[in-house]
XYZ file of C-alpha atoms in Angstrom:
683
model
C 12.324 29.595 -52.688
C 12.702 27.857 -56.083
C 11.673 24.574 -54.504
C 8.522 26.126 -53.130
C 7.571 27.554 -56.513
C 8.066 24.109 -58.168
C 5.919 22.496 -55.517
C 3.148 25.028 -55.967
C 3.185 24.418 -59.716
C 3.074 20.746 -59.135
C 0.098 21.166 -56.836
C -1.816 23.257 -59.462
C -1.061 20.627 -62.096
C -2.384 17.843 -59.889
C -5.439 19.917 -58.775
C -6.922 19.483 -62.220
C -6.724 15.739 -61.725
C -8.241 15.759 -58.165
C -5.116 14.104 -56.921
C -2.472 15.758 -54.833
C 0.884 14.423 -53.815
C 3.607 15.856 -51.517
C 6.809 14.296 -50.408
C 8.993 14.813 -47.457
C 12.245 16.916 -47.795
C 14.359 13.839 -48.900
C 11.477 11.933 -50.537
C 11.493 9.289 -47.885
C 7.727 9.622 -47.234
C 4.952 11.010 -49.308
C 1.220 11.543 -49.018
C -1.332 11.295 -51.826
C -4.707 12.835 -51.332
C -7.386 11.838 -53.900
C -10.976 12.881 -54.467
C -13.342 10.361 -55.876
C -16.555 10.815 -57.902
C -18.546 11.087 -54.702
C -16.320 14.104 -53.731
C -14.994 12.244 -50.605
C -11.381 12.743 -49.810
C -8.899 9.960 -48.984
C -5.296 10.049 -48.292
C -2.448 7.371 -48.636
C 1.018 7.307 -47.123
C 4.062 5.844 -48.762
C 7.425 4.966 -47.224
C 10.274 4.667 -49.673
C 7.632 4.335 -52.427
C 5.857 1.440 -50.525
C 2.310 2.068 -49.421
C 2.161 1.937 -45.615
C -1.218 3.633 -44.945
C -3.855 2.540 -47.475
C -6.621 4.849 -48.699
C -8.088 6.315 -45.463
C -11.010 8.511 -44.746
C -11.043 12.223 -43.766
C -13.731 14.457 -42.470
C -16.079 15.268 -39.560
C -19.679 14.970 -38.647
C -21.310 17.994 -36.765
C -24.171 17.720 -34.408
C -25.029 21.462 -34.377
C -25.464 22.465 -37.035
C -26.294 18.986 -38.369
C -23.805 18.631 -41.144
C -21.609 15.931 -42.760
C -18.247 17.459 -43.682
C -16.959 14.536 -45.692
C -17.628 15.332 -49.405
C -16.025 18.595 -50.455
C -15.669 21.224 -53.122
C -11.986 21.933 -53.554
C -11.453 25.662 -53.721
C -7.753 25.777 -53.895
C -4.451 24.228 -52.928
C -1.356 25.719 -51.302
C 2.004 24.233 -50.408
C 5.147 25.418 -48.696
C 8.545 24.199 -47.300
C 9.844 24.845 -43.833
C 13.340 24.197 -42.555
C 14.469 25.641 -39.298
C 15.770 24.819 -35.774
C 14.750 25.523 -32.294
C 16.071 25.032 -28.791
C 13.865 23.439 -26.136
C 13.931 24.890 -22.573
C 14.924 21.308 -21.514
C 14.949 17.996 -23.254
C 16.708 15.024 -24.791
C 18.760 17.130 -27.206
C 19.778 20.778 -27.101
C 18.630 21.692 -30.641
C 15.754 20.271 -32.828
C 15.487 20.578 -36.586
C 11.943 21.223 -37.882
C 11.940 20.342 -41.627
C 8.847 19.499 -43.496
C 6.706 20.126 -46.612
C 3.097 21.348 -46.151
C 0.080 20.801 -48.402
C -3.177 22.708 -47.620
C -6.465 21.928 -49.296
C -9.047 24.717 -49.065
C -12.428 23.177 -48.973
C -16.157 23.985 -48.868
C -19.090 21.818 -47.816
C -22.715 22.891 -47.070
C -21.529 26.479 -47.034
C -18.803 25.823 -44.495
C -15.171 26.676 -45.164
C -12.594 24.146 -43.978
C -8.817 23.364 -44.635
C -7.097 20.149 -44.283
C -3.407 20.660 -43.627
C -0.841 17.932 -44.241
C 2.773 18.073 -43.159
C 5.329 15.521 -44.327
C 8.568 14.964 -42.503
C 11.344 12.484 -43.283
C 10.154 10.569 -40.148
C 6.322 10.738 -40.544
C 3.239 12.829 -41.295
C 0.784 14.882 -39.567
C -2.577 16.316 -40.637
C -5.253 18.441 -38.963
C -8.524 20.225 -39.874
C -8.755 24.025 -39.738
C -11.911 26.157 -39.659
C -11.290 29.765 -40.523
C -13.312 32.689 -39.229
C -16.437 32.958 -41.457
C -19.562 35.098 -41.098
C -22.212 32.452 -41.129
C -20.427 29.747 -39.191
C -18.977 30.654 -35.854
C -20.107 28.016 -33.230
C -20.473 24.235 -33.819
C -20.532 20.893 -31.940
C -18.420 17.966 -33.132
C -20.208 14.605 -33.198
C -17.677 12.358 -34.882
C -14.277 12.666 -36.677
C -13.609 10.227 -39.441
C -9.830 10.470 -39.689
C -8.746 6.883 -40.234
C -5.525 4.946 -40.547
C -5.960 1.876 -42.731
C -3.093 -0.690 -42.414
C -1.794 -2.723 -45.323
C -1.592 -5.973 -43.445
C -2.254 -7.800 -40.212
C 0.557 -6.108 -38.438
C 1.971 -6.790 -34.938
C 0.638 -4.104 -32.593
C 1.272 -3.046 -29.059
C -1.956 -1.706 -27.552
C -4.085 -1.045 -24.442
C -7.867 -1.047 -24.320
C -9.748 2.115 -25.321
C -11.044 3.633 -22.124
C -12.407 7.169 -21.422
C -10.937 7.341 -17.827
C -7.682 5.419 -17.625
C -4.586 4.536 -19.568
C -3.096 2.385 -16.808
C -3.558 -0.982 -18.543
C -0.980 -3.612 -19.215
C 0.154 -3.442 -22.832
C -0.864 -6.275 -25.078
C 1.270 -7.542 -28.026
C -0.926 -9.242 -30.699
C -1.718 -9.154 -34.372
C -4.324 -6.455 -35.371
C -6.879 -9.247 -35.983
C -6.417 -10.495 -32.434
C -7.315 -7.276 -30.695
C -9.976 -7.834 -28.044
C -9.954 -4.864 -25.630
C -12.774 -6.364 -23.349
C -10.829 -9.574 -22.856
C -7.648 -7.734 -21.944
C -9.494 -5.388 -19.582
C -11.223 -8.318 -17.787
C -7.798 -9.398 -16.421
C -7.292 -6.040 -14.709
C -8.529 -5.665 -11.159
C -6.343 -2.906 -9.824
C -7.341 0.149 -11.715
C -9.404 2.587 -9.766
C -11.872 3.916 -12.471
C -12.465 2.309 -15.887
C -14.903 3.341 -18.672
C -14.315 0.834 -21.455
C -15.302 1.734 -24.960
C -15.822 -1.704 -26.444
C -14.091 -4.763 -27.827
C -12.542 -3.082 -30.865
C -11.303 0.161 -29.263
C -7.655 0.891 -28.454
C -5.692 3.967 -27.285
C -2.867 5.921 -28.805
C 0.020 6.077 -29.031
C -0.354 2.873 -31.004
C 2.830 1.007 -32.116
C 2.681 -1.321 -35.067
C 5.281 -3.448 -37.025
C 4.561 -4.893 -40.379
C 5.726 -8.322 -41.492
C 8.393 -6.651 -43.777
C 9.856 -4.641 -40.831
C 8.251 -1.251 -41.146
C 7.336 0.518 -37.852
C 4.404 2.837 -37.548
C 3.367 4.891 -34.546
C -0.110 6.496 -34.565
C -0.825 9.282 -32.112
C -1.759 12.971 -32.004
C -0.069 16.191 -31.347
C -1.017 19.524 -29.737
C -4.220 18.378 -27.959
C -5.920 21.655 -27.105
C -9.638 22.326 -26.701
C -10.623 18.878 -27.970
C -11.084 15.402 -26.575
C -8.466 12.775 -26.664
C -8.382 10.564 -29.778
C -8.770 6.831 -29.263
C -9.182 4.430 -32.225
C -11.899 2.054 -33.311
C -10.892 -0.961 -35.222
C -12.745 -2.340 -38.175
C -10.850 -4.960 -40.114
C -7.535 -3.249 -40.853
C -8.868 0.269 -40.447
C -8.408 2.344 -37.274
C -10.824 5.289 -37.108
C -10.668 8.206 -34.684
C -12.914 7.772 -31.668
C -13.309 10.965 -29.721
C -14.059 10.835 -25.970
C -17.632 12.265 -25.284
C -18.690 14.638 -22.567
C -21.498 14.110 -19.996
C -24.226 14.544 -22.581
C -22.484 12.622 -25.367
C -21.052 15.503 -27.391
C -17.336 15.428 -28.397
C -16.263 19.083 -28.755
C -17.808 22.601 -28.570
C -16.002 24.863 -30.853
C -15.748 28.422 -31.983
C -14.035 29.501 -35.169
C -11.137 30.056 -35.967
C -10.233 26.573 -34.795
C -7.578 23.905 -35.365
C -8.093 20.251 -34.279
C -5.039 18.438 -32.894
C -2.686 16.951 -35.403
C -3.206 13.241 -36.259
C 0.301 11.752 -36.482
C 2.029 8.742 -37.909
C 5.748 8.285 -37.305
C 7.297 5.791 -39.749
C 10.634 4.019 -40.214
C 12.225 0.700 -41.109
C 14.331 1.091 -37.867
C 12.889 1.034 -34.424
C 15.606 3.294 -33.188
C 14.396 6.067 -35.533
C 10.864 5.819 -34.071
C 12.280 6.652 -30.662
C 14.499 9.401 -32.048
C 11.670 11.241 -33.814
C 10.770 14.784 -32.817
C 7.778 15.027 -35.210
C 5.246 15.329 -32.328
C 7.225 18.173 -30.638
C 7.629 19.923 -33.939
C 3.831 19.966 -34.477
C 3.253 21.827 -31.235
C 3.455 25.571 -30.746
C 6.547 27.260 -29.393
C 6.714 28.053 -25.763
C 4.242 30.506 -24.369
C 6.553 31.233 -21.438
C 8.801 34.212 -22.387
C 11.146 33.938 -19.271
C 11.808 30.292 -18.628
C 14.820 30.670 -16.463
C 12.900 29.396 -13.420
C 12.118 26.108 -15.033
C 14.616 23.556 -13.872
C 14.788 19.715 -14.311
C 15.031 18.047 -10.934
C 15.944 14.835 -9.177
C 14.135 14.292 -5.910
C 13.223 11.934 -3.150
C 9.625 11.005 -2.441
C 7.800 10.372 0.791
C 5.498 8.136 -1.200
C 6.669 4.472 -1.515
C 6.161 4.080 2.273
C 2.399 4.151 1.687
C 2.534 1.579 -1.127
C 4.443 -0.955 0.877
C 2.446 -0.653 4.117
C 4.995 1.235 6.294
C 2.821 4.307 6.447
C -0.384 5.733 5.196
C -1.781 8.976 3.748
C -4.473 9.862 6.368
C -3.778 11.066 9.921
C -6.280 8.609 11.313
C -5.019 5.152 11.927
C -1.680 5.928 13.583
C 0.514 5.374 10.572
C 0.606 8.899 9.127
C 3.746 9.126 7.060
C 3.761 12.850 6.334
C 4.745 13.839 9.884
C 7.379 16.501 10.567
C 10.099 14.132 11.870
C 9.734 11.586 9.100
C 9.840 14.212 6.362
C 13.013 15.768 8.113
C 14.603 12.252 7.683
C 13.896 12.400 3.966
C 15.261 15.936 3.732
C 18.444 14.954 5.564
C 18.847 11.930 3.223
C 18.223 14.112 0.184
C 20.687 16.750 1.359
C 23.402 14.131 2.082
C 23.248 12.685 -1.417
C 22.724 15.921 -3.453
C 19.066 15.814 -4.419
C 17.007 18.846 -5.392
C 13.848 18.233 -3.333
C 11.496 15.980 -1.410
C 7.981 15.135 -2.544
C 5.503 14.707 0.322
C 2.204 12.939 -0.105
C -0.553 12.894 2.552
C 0.503 16.274 4.158
C -3.005 17.877 3.974
C -6.293 17.269 5.591
C -9.017 15.270 3.811
C -7.429 11.875 3.150
C -9.791 9.996 5.451
C -12.753 9.880 3.024
C -11.234 11.116 -0.159
C -11.634 8.026 -2.435
C -14.703 6.499 -3.939
C -17.405 8.858 -2.621
C -17.687 11.065 -5.703
C -17.589 13.884 -3.230
C -17.016 17.501 -4.271
C -15.571 19.179 -1.201
C -12.513 17.081 -0.231
C -9.215 18.923 -0.134
C -8.603 22.629 0.229
C -4.783 22.266 -0.720
C -3.728 24.795 2.005
C -4.502 23.085 5.391
C -1.817 20.690 6.668
C -2.436 17.948 9.216
C -1.669 18.914 12.770
C 1.552 16.809 12.777
C 2.910 18.338 9.648
C 4.705 21.636 10.363
C 4.991 23.000 6.965
C 6.774 26.235 7.837
C 9.308 24.321 9.860
C 9.880 21.838 7.054
C 10.137 24.489 4.176
C 12.699 26.407 6.254
C 14.609 23.310 7.133
C 14.759 22.189 3.491
C 15.749 25.767 2.330
C 18.554 25.683 4.946
C 20.012 22.709 3.060
C 19.421 24.125 -0.359
C 16.413 21.917 -1.089
C 12.710 22.540 -1.769
C 9.662 20.537 -0.853
C 7.454 19.364 -3.830
C 3.738 19.901 -3.244
C 1.210 17.205 -3.800
C -2.373 18.060 -4.927
C -4.546 14.954 -5.125
C -7.823 16.312 -6.450
C -9.691 13.106 -6.035
C -10.987 13.998 -9.459
C -13.144 16.716 -7.930
C -11.957 19.055 -10.512
C -14.513 21.889 -9.903
C -13.224 21.978 -6.407
C -9.616 22.261 -7.603
C -10.343 24.964 -10.160
C -12.061 27.081 -7.431
C -8.974 26.683 -5.242
C -6.117 26.793 -7.699
C -5.237 30.484 -7.126
C -5.262 30.066 -3.416
C -3.274 26.802 -3.577
C -0.615 28.097 -5.920
C -0.179 31.355 -3.980
C 0.179 29.158 -0.835
C 2.977 27.363 -2.606
C 4.697 30.558 -3.596
C 4.509 31.969 -0.076
C 6.028 28.633 1.257
C 8.824 28.748 -1.274
C 7.601 25.631 -3.132
C 7.879 25.638 -6.886
C 6.777 22.237 -8.089
C 3.390 20.507 -7.817
C 2.373 16.924 -8.532
C -1.355 16.756 -9.332
C -3.457 13.696 -9.076
C -6.896 12.664 -10.585
C -7.794 9.454 -8.983
C -11.596 8.680 -9.128
C -14.622 9.679 -11.144
C -14.530 13.220 -12.521
C -16.540 16.116 -11.124
C -18.311 17.627 -13.063
C -20.111 14.445 -12.779
C -20.389 12.534 -16.143
C -17.176 14.063 -17.569
C -14.269 11.818 -18.343
C -10.507 12.071 -17.767
C -10.018 12.349 -21.583
C -12.937 14.562 -22.559
C -12.726 18.103 -23.887
C -13.564 19.696 -20.529
C -10.748 17.785 -18.808
C -8.267 18.428 -21.611
C -8.916 22.106 -21.186
C -8.483 21.731 -17.418
C -5.060 20.163 -17.681
C -4.013 22.884 -20.007
C -5.460 25.581 -17.689
C -3.447 24.079 -14.854
C -0.237 24.297 -16.919
C -1.000 27.991 -17.852
C -2.049 29.072 -14.467
C 0.898 27.353 -12.758
C 3.182 29.173 -15.170
C 1.630 32.470 -13.994
C 2.830 31.702 -10.473
C 6.189 30.261 -11.871
C 5.342 26.790 -10.847
C 6.279 23.476 -12.543
C 3.722 20.679 -12.904
C 3.879 16.839 -12.843
C 0.458 15.424 -13.569
C -0.816 11.845 -12.610
C -3.996 10.146 -13.998
C -4.083 12.822 -16.749
C -4.698 12.556 -20.536
C -1.969 11.118 -22.657
C 0.684 13.729 -23.471
C 0.899 15.043 -26.996
C 4.055 17.223 -26.988
C 2.559 20.147 -25.153
C 5.627 20.374 -22.998
C 7.029 22.437 -25.875
C 4.280 25.018 -25.439
C 4.219 24.806 -21.767
C 7.749 23.807 -20.650
C 6.666 24.064 -17.083
C 4.450 20.964 -17.630
C 7.403 18.885 -17.105
C 6.116 15.262 -16.855
C 3.027 13.155 -16.536
C 2.161 9.623 -15.444
C -0.629 8.769 -17.842
C 0.285 5.148 -18.076
C 1.007 2.105 -15.907
C 3.711 3.515 -13.530
C 6.022 1.996 -11.075
C 3.365 2.087 -8.279
C 1.681 -0.780 -10.035
C 4.605 -3.008 -8.905
C 2.514 -3.267 -5.732
C -0.712 -4.145 -7.580
C -1.716 -7.565 -6.507
C -3.376 -8.829 -9.759
C -1.042 -8.235 -12.743
C 1.590 -5.881 -11.481
C 4.182 -4.769 -14.038
C 5.618 -7.471 -16.343
C 9.240 -7.582 -17.442
C 8.431 -6.344 -20.979
C 6.413 -3.313 -19.944
C 9.274 -0.831 -19.754
C 10.627 -2.020 -23.145
C 7.193 -1.105 -24.616
C 6.656 2.346 -22.980
C 9.259 4.189 -25.030
C 7.391 3.176 -28.220
C 4.000 3.972 -26.788
C 3.310 6.258 -23.865
C 6.660 8.250 -24.148
C 6.095 9.066 -27.785
C 3.882 12.004 -26.555
C 6.156 13.294 -23.804
C 8.172 12.637 -20.615
C 6.769 10.100 -18.171
C 6.938 10.162 -14.328
C 7.382 6.516 -14.017
C 9.127 6.754 -10.615
C 11.949 4.263 -10.987
C 14.738 3.253 -8.526
C 13.196 0.439 -6.419
C 16.023 -1.457 -4.512
C 13.894 -3.904 -2.423
C 11.981 -6.208 -4.664
C 9.967 -8.386 -2.327
C 7.279 -6.005 -0.982
C 6.593 -7.723 2.225
C 9.159 -5.661 4.139
C 6.486 -4.219 6.409
C 3.659 -6.583 5.878
C 4.573 -10.313 5.809
C 1.152 -11.196 4.117
C 2.120 -9.360 0.920
C 3.042 -11.497 -2.071
C 3.739 -8.690 -4.519
C 7.143 -8.373 -6.115
C 8.942 -5.919 -8.370
C 9.577 -7.902 -11.539
C 12.918 -6.244 -12.393
C 16.457 -6.652 -11.325
C 18.068 -3.775 -9.392
C 20.351 -2.945 -12.341
C 17.325 -2.534 -14.571
C 15.795 -0.066 -12.092
C 18.962 1.990 -12.558
C 18.884 1.751 -16.321
C 15.313 3.117 -16.306
C 16.619 6.548 -15.412
C 18.086 6.767 -18.944
C 15.552 4.685 -20.979
C 12.395 6.271 -19.535
C 12.981 9.907 -20.165
C 11.810 12.584 -17.714
C 13.268 15.908 -16.532
C 11.642 15.051 -13.191
C 13.143 11.887 -11.772
C 12.292 10.503 -8.365
C 14.287 8.050 -6.323
C 11.268 6.055 -5.389
C 12.437 3.703 -2.722
C 13.033 4.304 0.995
C 16.195 5.791 2.471
C 16.961 2.775 4.366
C 16.808 0.588 1.300
C 19.289 2.814 -0.473
C 21.515 2.951 2.624
C 22.189 -0.786 2.297
C 23.336 -0.572 -1.256
C 25.131 2.818 -1.517
C 27.477 1.645 -4.319
C 24.431 1.012 -6.636
C 22.715 4.174 -5.302
C 25.718 6.143 -6.714
C 24.258 5.940 -10.241
C 21.038 7.543 -9.134
C 23.048 10.315 -7.603
C 25.170 10.820 -10.614
C 22.696 10.389 -13.501
C 21.628 13.728 -15.120
C 18.115 14.956 -15.741
C 18.778 17.233 -18.658
C 20.629 16.476 -21.834
C 22.595 17.863 -24.753
C 22.374 14.838 -26.932
C 20.643 11.447 -27.109
C 21.577 8.331 -29.145
C 19.193 5.495 -29.592
C 21.651 2.690 -29.778
C 19.387 -0.332 -30.237
C 15.743 -1.010 -29.634
C 12.927 -3.396 -30.368
C 9.448 -2.845 -28.823
C 8.669 -5.560 -26.226
C 12.284 -6.809 -26.365
C 15.012 -4.438 -25.503
C 16.081 -0.777 -25.387
C 19.581 0.760 -25.117
C 19.969 4.565 -25.044
C 22.904 6.816 -24.452
C 22.507 10.504 -23.312
C 25.103 13.317 -22.867
C 24.558 15.356 -19.752
C 23.799 18.997 -20.280
C 26.995 21.152 -20.521
C 29.165 18.288 -19.404
C 31.506 15.750 -20.942
C 29.635 12.870 -19.211
C 27.524 10.199 -20.934
C 24.959 7.940 -19.354
C 23.677 4.633 -20.944
C 20.680 2.551 -20.003
C 20.036 -0.853 -21.328
C 17.052 -3.015 -20.528
C 15.516 -6.282 -21.577
C 12.248 -8.165 -21.257
C 11.957 -11.666 -19.608
C 14.746 -12.990 -21.910
C 18.387 -12.769 -21.084
C 20.616 -11.483 -23.877
C 24.157 -10.299 -24.635
C 24.544 -6.706 -25.627
C 27.408 -5.290 -27.840
C 27.589 -1.964 -29.436
C 30.160 0.654 -30.532
C 30.998 3.867 -28.478
C 31.688 5.932 -31.560
C 29.484 8.816 -30.263
C 32.225 9.625 -27.736
C 34.835 12.244 -28.372
C 37.572 10.829 -30.576
C 41.087 10.497 -29.062
C 39.645 10.906 -25.539
C 39.656 8.302 -22.885
C 36.615 7.733 -20.582
C 36.112 5.869 -17.282
C 33.010 3.705 -17.637
C 31.263 2.559 -14.427
C 28.996 -0.365 -15.332
C 26.136 -1.114 -12.854
C 25.133 -4.483 -14.308
C 23.258 -7.579 -13.553
C 25.374 -10.184 -11.626
C 25.955 -13.368 -13.436
C 23.301 -15.128 -11.337
C 20.786 -12.251 -11.300
C 17.193 -13.053 -12.343
C 14.133 -10.847 -11.936
C 12.141 -13.724 -10.441
C 14.770 -15.660 -8.591
C 17.585 -13.215 -7.617
C 16.595 -9.651 -8.520
C 18.925 -7.707 -6.301
C 22.170 -9.282 -7.485
C 24.289 -6.735 -9.195
C 28.017 -5.904 -10.005
C 29.683 -2.410 -10.146
C 32.550 -2.638 -12.635
C 35.130 -0.104 -13.907
C 36.481 -0.042 -17.449
C 38.569 2.392 -19.553
C 37.100 3.014 -23.016
C 37.419 5.232 -26.019
C 35.299 6.039 -29.073
C 36.927 2.954 -30.702
C 35.869 0.695 -28.018
C 32.952 -1.772 -28.103
C 30.815 -2.037 -24.996
C 29.664 -5.572 -24.106
C 27.776 -6.968 -21.163
C 24.998 -9.456 -20.509
C 21.416 -8.587 -19.505
C 19.865 -11.227 -17.366
C 16.144 -12.093 -17.410
C 14.079 -8.965 -16.607
C 17.489 -7.213 -16.262
C 19.446 -4.090 -17.213
C 22.649 -2.290 -17.292
C 23.316 1.361 -16.290
C 26.616 2.984 -17.312
C 28.270 6.303 -16.541
C 31.138 7.505 -18.855
C 33.308 10.245 -17.486
C 35.966 11.830 -19.727
C 39.434 11.612 -18.190
C 41.519 13.856 -20.515
């Protein structure tokens, strides 16, 4: 309490000077907000007393009423301190500390009351705009938001082009001054729907590194009832660029209203960027009171067959994969190896003309094809302790899906199915809306909320970038929302060797990703000799991805027959956990390498994943996170000495070692390679 009083006095003193400064709990990071003679507000961010975000703009422009909310009368200032802990329903750690200082500026402009709220953590900052209830200002339309992030130099940056409809681009690694989104996008030929914003637009999460080794990650948290934030670059300044709706408006709002948080995670260590829980802490607590039905899962997928040409989604054509006997084969394999369920795609009618027609009535989500006996299969799975996982490809006819959600979810409940994978491939209906617009953001959140009412878990594909809402809706367990493993079969660019070393610093900052790892057969001409696409990864790296790319829903993506031929390597996929008590980011550098250790929930077992880009490298690190005076059996699934992601990707070695907390773990990652390790306590 004494600290809070001192902080309030400090704010009052600074208020007279029209400058306000607030520091994080240990003074690592601070924000200074200043008002110039023109009454415009700007903020700066300092890390260890060094400026890392130069003076940057704040404010909004409204279309209705037509107002510029950028030059303010300051009515008052409040500040406070919060320090507490909370336990996620599932996650990378069993408990999260939420410790920050908050500064709120109470403002008025053109008769409108508005607050800007800043929170400063030891690992970064967040700020948002709040419009309280007020008699003469109830409804408004947002035209632009001027939140900006001005960098202090021409940093290295990891980025994808700004696009209203897709986040499936290959990541670029350039200087800020070298960003050219149109040139990068021109190389892409395999993305279904694109709506590029322009040459100088990029998406968040945006990862940057300064020449003096300071890492900054720009994103947003708690994206609710608002469009996604992309960024427009002008010099060294990135400014919020909101996704418009069908008529060009950004957001329709009714007071009281909070915008999403604008976030910057900051550290001089890349590992601390990945360890940050700032975005989760800026989201609201769970809205689901009884969460006992929400369970992390490991599952098989009747999915990759269609990507490699063995089968197809539609019944027409004679290669329908989702037939009763084939799915039984997957159930048998999943049962034999201890999985929780089987995802089935192409089970329902409508796949013959679903894509590219901008057609509203496509799927009804309750009518199976004639060769898919859903009752037989759900009972067969249940007899083995498994569940089917439902697939709802909406073809982006979202109005159709919203009309049918209740019936579809009740159908799932009636069949004993408790998890749904949604998909949004194609142009959005309502026509003119975008995947990242306010209408669609609200839809994704409605799906999570409605699914919770039916006690269903959700895995969304082709959805907006996650912003930590899995804290608020822990049944929204994962999303794709980036270039996932299916792009290994994309003929133009595919997935390069560095992609999965960038994803933890970009896409995964907002939440778990359904990347679908676990591919064992790297030449994708197994069923079609004309195919030239390859998985640019060693087999050991595919195993390591189960640890480095976090998700509580993990699919073994390859075919049963490909696993049957390498059961010793498949053992790691069987053993690796999907829920965790603790996570240690051992070593990491975006675009280069990532090594992460995780402790399984309620077990004395650790798993380690280590991956590299197209460069081979030796890895060495201490195991001091293990219990002292205990011995562990370490099983290493590592690249063979002659492994190479281009020349010999499937070469691996399974090796056993005895280790303790005093041991040093060493191994070599080959080009495009990885190492997966399980550590089981022996005494």
